Coordinates of C-alpha atoms in Angstrom, one line a residue:
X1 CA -20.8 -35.8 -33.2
X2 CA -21.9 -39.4 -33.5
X3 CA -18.7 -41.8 -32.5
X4 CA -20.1 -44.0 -34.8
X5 CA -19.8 -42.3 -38.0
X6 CA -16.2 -41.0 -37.1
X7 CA -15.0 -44.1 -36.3
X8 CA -16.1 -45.6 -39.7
X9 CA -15.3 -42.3 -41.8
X10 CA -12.8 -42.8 -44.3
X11 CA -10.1 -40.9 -46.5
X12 CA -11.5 -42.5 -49.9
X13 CA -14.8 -43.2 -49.9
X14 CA -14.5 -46.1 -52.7
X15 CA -14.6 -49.3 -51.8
X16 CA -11.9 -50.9 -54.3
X17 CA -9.2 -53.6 -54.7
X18 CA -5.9 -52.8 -53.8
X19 CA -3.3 -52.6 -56.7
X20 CA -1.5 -55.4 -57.3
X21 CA 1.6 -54.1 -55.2
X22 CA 3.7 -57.2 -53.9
X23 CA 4.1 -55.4 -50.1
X24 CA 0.7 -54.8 -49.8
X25 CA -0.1 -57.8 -47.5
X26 CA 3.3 -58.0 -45.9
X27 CA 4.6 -57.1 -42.9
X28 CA 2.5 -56.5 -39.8
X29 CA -1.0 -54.1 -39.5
X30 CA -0.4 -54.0 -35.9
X31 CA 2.2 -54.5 -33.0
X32 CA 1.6 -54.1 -29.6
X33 CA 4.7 -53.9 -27.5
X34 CA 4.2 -53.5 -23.9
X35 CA 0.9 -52.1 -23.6
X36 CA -0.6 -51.6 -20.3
X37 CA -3.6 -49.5 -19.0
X38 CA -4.4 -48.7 -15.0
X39 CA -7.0 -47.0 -14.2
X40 CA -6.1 -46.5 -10.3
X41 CA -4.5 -49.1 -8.9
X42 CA -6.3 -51.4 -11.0
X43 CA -4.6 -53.1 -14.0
X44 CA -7.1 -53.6 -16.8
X45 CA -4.1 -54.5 -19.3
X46 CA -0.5 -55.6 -18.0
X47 CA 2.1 -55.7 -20.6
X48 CA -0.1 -56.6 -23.8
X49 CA 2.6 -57.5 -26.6
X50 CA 1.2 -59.2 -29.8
X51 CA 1.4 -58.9 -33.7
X52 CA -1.6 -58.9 -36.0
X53 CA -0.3 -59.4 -39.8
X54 CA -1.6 -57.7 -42.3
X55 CA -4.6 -58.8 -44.0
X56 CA -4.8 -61.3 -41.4
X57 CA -8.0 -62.4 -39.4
X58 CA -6.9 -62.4 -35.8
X59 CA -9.6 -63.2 -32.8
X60 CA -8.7 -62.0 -29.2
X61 CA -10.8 -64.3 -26.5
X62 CA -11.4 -64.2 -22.9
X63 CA -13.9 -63.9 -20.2
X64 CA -15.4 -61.3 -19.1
X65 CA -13.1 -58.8 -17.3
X66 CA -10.1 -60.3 -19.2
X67 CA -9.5 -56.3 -20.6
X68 CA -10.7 -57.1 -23.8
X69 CA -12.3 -54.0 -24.7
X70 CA -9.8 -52.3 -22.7
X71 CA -7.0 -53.1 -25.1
X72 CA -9.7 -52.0 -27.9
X73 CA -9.6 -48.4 -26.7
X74 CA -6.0 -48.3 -26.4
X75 CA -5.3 -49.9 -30.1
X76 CA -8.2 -47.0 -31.0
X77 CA -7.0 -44.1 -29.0
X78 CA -10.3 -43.9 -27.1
X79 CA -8.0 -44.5 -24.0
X80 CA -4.3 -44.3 -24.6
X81 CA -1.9 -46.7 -23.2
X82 CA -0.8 -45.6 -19.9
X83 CA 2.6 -47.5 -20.9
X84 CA 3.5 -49.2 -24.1
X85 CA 3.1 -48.5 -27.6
X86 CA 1.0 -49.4 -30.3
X87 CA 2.4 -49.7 -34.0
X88 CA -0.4 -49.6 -36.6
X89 CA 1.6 -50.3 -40.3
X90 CA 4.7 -49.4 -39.0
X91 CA 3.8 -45.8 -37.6
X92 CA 4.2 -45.5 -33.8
X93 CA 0.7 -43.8 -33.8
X94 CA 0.3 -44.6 -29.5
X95 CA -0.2 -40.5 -28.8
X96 CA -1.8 -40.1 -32.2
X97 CA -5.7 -39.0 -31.4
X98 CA -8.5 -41.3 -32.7
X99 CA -9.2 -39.8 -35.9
X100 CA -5.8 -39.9 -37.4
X101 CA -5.6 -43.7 -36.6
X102 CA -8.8 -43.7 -38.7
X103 CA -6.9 -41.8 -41.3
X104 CA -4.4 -44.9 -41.3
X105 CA -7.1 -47.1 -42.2
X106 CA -7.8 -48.3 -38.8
X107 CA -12.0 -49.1 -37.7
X108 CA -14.0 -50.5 -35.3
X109 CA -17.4 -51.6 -34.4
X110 CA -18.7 -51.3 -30.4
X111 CA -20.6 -53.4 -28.0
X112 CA -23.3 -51.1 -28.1
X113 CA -25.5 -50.1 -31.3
X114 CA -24.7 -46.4 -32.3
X115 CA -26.9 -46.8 -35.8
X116 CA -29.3 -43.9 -36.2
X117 CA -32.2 -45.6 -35.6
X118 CA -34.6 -42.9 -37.9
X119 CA -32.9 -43.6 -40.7
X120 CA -32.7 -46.0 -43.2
X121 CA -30.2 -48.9 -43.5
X122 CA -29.1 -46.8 -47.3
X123 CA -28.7 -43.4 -45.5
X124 CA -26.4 -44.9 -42.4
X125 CA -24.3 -46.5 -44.8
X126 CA -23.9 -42.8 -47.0
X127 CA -23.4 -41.2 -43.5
X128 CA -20.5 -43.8 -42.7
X129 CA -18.8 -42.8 -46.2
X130 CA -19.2 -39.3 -45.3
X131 CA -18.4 -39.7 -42.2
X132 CA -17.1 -36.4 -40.3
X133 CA -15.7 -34.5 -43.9
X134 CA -16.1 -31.1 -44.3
X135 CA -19.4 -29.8 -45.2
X136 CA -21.1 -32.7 -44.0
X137 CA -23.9 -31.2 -42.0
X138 CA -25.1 -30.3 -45.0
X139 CA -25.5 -33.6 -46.6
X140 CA -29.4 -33.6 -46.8
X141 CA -29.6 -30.4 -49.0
X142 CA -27.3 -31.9 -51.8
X143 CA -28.0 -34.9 -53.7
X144 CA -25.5 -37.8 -53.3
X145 CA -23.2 -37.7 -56.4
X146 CA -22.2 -41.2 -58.3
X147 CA -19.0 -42.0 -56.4
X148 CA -21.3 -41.8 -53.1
X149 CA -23.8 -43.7 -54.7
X150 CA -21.8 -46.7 -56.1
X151 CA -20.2 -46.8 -53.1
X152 CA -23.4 -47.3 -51.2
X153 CA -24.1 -50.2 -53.5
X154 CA -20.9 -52.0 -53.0
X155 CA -21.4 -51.4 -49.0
X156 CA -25.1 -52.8 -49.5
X157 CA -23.9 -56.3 -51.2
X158 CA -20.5 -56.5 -49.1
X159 CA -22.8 -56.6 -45.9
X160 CA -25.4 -58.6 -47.6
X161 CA -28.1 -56.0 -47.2
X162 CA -29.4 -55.7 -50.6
X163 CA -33.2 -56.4 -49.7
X164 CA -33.4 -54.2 -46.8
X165 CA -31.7 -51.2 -48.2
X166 CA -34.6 -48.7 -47.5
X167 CA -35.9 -50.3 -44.5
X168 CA -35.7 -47.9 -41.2
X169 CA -32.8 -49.4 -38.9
X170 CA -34.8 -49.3 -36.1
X171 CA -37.3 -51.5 -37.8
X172 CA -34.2 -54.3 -38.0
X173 CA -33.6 -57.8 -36.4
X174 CA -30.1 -57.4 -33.5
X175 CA -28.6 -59.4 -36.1
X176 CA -29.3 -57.0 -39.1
X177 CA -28.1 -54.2 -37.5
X178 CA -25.2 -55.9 -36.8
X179 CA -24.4 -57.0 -40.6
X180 CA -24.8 -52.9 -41.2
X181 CA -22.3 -52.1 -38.5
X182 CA -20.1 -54.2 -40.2
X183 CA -20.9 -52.4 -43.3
X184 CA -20.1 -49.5 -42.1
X185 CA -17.1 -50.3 -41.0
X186 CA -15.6 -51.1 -44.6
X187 CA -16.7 -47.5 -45.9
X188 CA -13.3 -45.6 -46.7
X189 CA -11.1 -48.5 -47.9
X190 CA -10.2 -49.9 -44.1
X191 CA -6.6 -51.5 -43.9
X192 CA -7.9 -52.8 -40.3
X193 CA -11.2 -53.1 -38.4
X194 CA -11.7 -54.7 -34.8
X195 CA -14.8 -56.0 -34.5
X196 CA -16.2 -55.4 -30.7
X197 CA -18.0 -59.0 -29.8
X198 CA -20.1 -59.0 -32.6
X199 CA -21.9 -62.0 -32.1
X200 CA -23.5 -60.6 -29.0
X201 CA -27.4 -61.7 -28.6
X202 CA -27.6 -62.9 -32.0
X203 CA -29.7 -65.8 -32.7
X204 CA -28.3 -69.1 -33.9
X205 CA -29.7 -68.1 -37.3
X206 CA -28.2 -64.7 -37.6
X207 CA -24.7 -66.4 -36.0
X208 CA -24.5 -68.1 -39.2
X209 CA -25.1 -65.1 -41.2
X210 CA -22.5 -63.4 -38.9
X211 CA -20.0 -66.0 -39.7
X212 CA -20.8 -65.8 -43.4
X213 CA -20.4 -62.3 -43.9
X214 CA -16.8 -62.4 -42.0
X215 CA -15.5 -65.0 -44.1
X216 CA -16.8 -63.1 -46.9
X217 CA -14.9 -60.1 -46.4
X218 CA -12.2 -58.8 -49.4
X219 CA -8.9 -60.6 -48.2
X220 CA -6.8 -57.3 -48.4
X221 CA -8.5 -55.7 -45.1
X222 CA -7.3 -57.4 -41.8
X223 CA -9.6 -57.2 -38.9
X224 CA -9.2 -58.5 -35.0
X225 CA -12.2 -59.8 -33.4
X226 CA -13.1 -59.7 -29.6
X227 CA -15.2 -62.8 -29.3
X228 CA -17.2 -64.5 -26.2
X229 CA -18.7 -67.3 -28.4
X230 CA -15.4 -69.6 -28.7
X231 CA -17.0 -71.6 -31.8
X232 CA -17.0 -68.2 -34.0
X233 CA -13.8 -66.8 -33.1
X234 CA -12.4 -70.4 -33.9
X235 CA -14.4 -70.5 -37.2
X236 CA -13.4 -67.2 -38.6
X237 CA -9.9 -66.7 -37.7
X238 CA -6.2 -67.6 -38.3
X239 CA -4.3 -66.5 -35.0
X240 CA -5.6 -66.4 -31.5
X241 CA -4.7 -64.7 -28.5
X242 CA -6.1 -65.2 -25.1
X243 CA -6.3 -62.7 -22.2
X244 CA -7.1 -63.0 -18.6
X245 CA -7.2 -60.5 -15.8
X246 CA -5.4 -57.8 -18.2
X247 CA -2.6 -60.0 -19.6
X248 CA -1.7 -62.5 -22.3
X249 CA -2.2 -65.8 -21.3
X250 CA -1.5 -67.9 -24.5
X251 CA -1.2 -67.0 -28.6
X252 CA -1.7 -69.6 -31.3
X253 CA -3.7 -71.0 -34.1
X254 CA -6.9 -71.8 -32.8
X255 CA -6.4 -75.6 -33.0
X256 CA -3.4 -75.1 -30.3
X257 CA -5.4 -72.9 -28.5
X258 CA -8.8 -75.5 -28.8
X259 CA -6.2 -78.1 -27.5
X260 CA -4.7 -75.8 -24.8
X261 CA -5.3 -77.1 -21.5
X262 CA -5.0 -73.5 -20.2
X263 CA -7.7 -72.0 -22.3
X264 CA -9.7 -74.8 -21.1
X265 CA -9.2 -74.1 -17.6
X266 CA -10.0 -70.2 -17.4
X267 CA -12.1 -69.6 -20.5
X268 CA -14.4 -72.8 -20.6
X269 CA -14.4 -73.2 -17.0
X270 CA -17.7 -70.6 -17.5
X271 CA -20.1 -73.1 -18.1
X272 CA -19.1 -74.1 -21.5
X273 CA -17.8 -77.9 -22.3
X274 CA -14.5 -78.6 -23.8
X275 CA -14.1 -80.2 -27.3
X276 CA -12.5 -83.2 -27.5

């Protein structure tokens, strides 16, 4: 079964507003208390504690190694915490299995493309409201009823995709296919998606685009965003937290982080200049 398509899947396929219910966007979408995860006697996260709001837009930086990806997994259920829980809208869900986070509203992209190349940008995006219901093997032999349909469409302009609808995936740019795994990723009505560096390889161009299309996101769904390019994760978020070697080194808004002589230290100590 393709990872992809069950991590995007969905209880409602529609793509809607929320109601206008006053708790909606209170209280938090996630809260990590304690997490850690060894894998031998190694420590790729060390007592992980932060709190993502709901509705918020919440970047996670550090260089490579930090455990960024790591603590991905564990929020995910990829690869439980080996200690620690993780809170996702108030439900302990730490030894729920993937698919019932999912359930919950929760998302993700990856590092690496799992698209199916062969088909088009259209199909992927019916495949991700799908996702892994019952019956869905059989997708090909039925026709796509309305709610399918209009949901496609709504995907299609939310990811800005309109004009390349029908084009094969494999035939897209990186950054294409990257606007349509973000597409993806809001099939089902998503409370929370964590975007996995997805700035990766893009062109200076298609970062723009990328920037674009997360600031254009509807407000009500939250997402966290593991970023090596500082300047994004500055641009398109509220709250920052910074890792290194497995634990939290500082949390703030990202001018107190920009300004944070730490940050400058360990993360632009890599090659990149500090702003002054």
């Amino acid at each position: 079964m393709n990872k992809q398509v069950m991590a995007m899947h969905g209880t409602d396929p529609n793509m809607h507003e929320p109601s206008a219910d006053a708790g909606f966007l209170s209280g938090n979408a996630l809260e990590l208390r304690g997490v850690s995860r060894h894998f031998g006697s190694l420590r790729a996260l060390d007592d992980v504690s932060f709190c993502v709001q709901a509705g918020a837009r919440y970047g996670v930086l550090g260089s490579n190694g930090a455990g960024k990806t790591t603590l991905f997994n564990a929020i995910t259920g990829d690869f439980p915490p080996t200690a620690g829980q993780v809170i996702l809208f108030g439900e302990d869900v730490t030894s729920l299995p993937a698919h019932e986070r999912v359930r919950r509203g929760l998302r993700r992209t990856y590092q690496t493309s799992l698209l199916f190349k062969e088909l088009s940008v259209r199909d992927n995006l019916f495949l991700a409201i799908r996702g892994v219901s019952p019956g869905r093997l059989s997708l090909w032999r039925a026709p796509a009823d309305g709610q399918a349909r209009r949901s496609v469409e709504a995907l299609l302009a939310h990811g800005r995709l309109d004009g390349i609808a029908d084009t094969l995936v494999g035939a897209l740019s990186h950054g294409q296919q990257r606007q349509l795994e973000i597409a993806m990723a809001l099939a089902g009505s998503p409370r929370l998606i964590l975007f996995d560096e997805p700035a990766a390889g893009l062109s200076p161009a298609e970062r723009r685009e990328l920037v674009a299309l997360l600031r254009s996101l509807p407000r009500h769904v939250g997402f966290v965003i593991i970023e090596h390019d500082l300047d994004i994760a500055l641009t398109v978020t509220e709250q920052i937290t910074v890792m290194h070697n497995g634990r939290v080194l500082v949390s703030g808004t990202p001018d107190e982080i920009q300004a944070n002589d730490d940050v400058h230290a360990i993360y632009m100590g890599e090659g990149r200049h500090a702003h002054h």
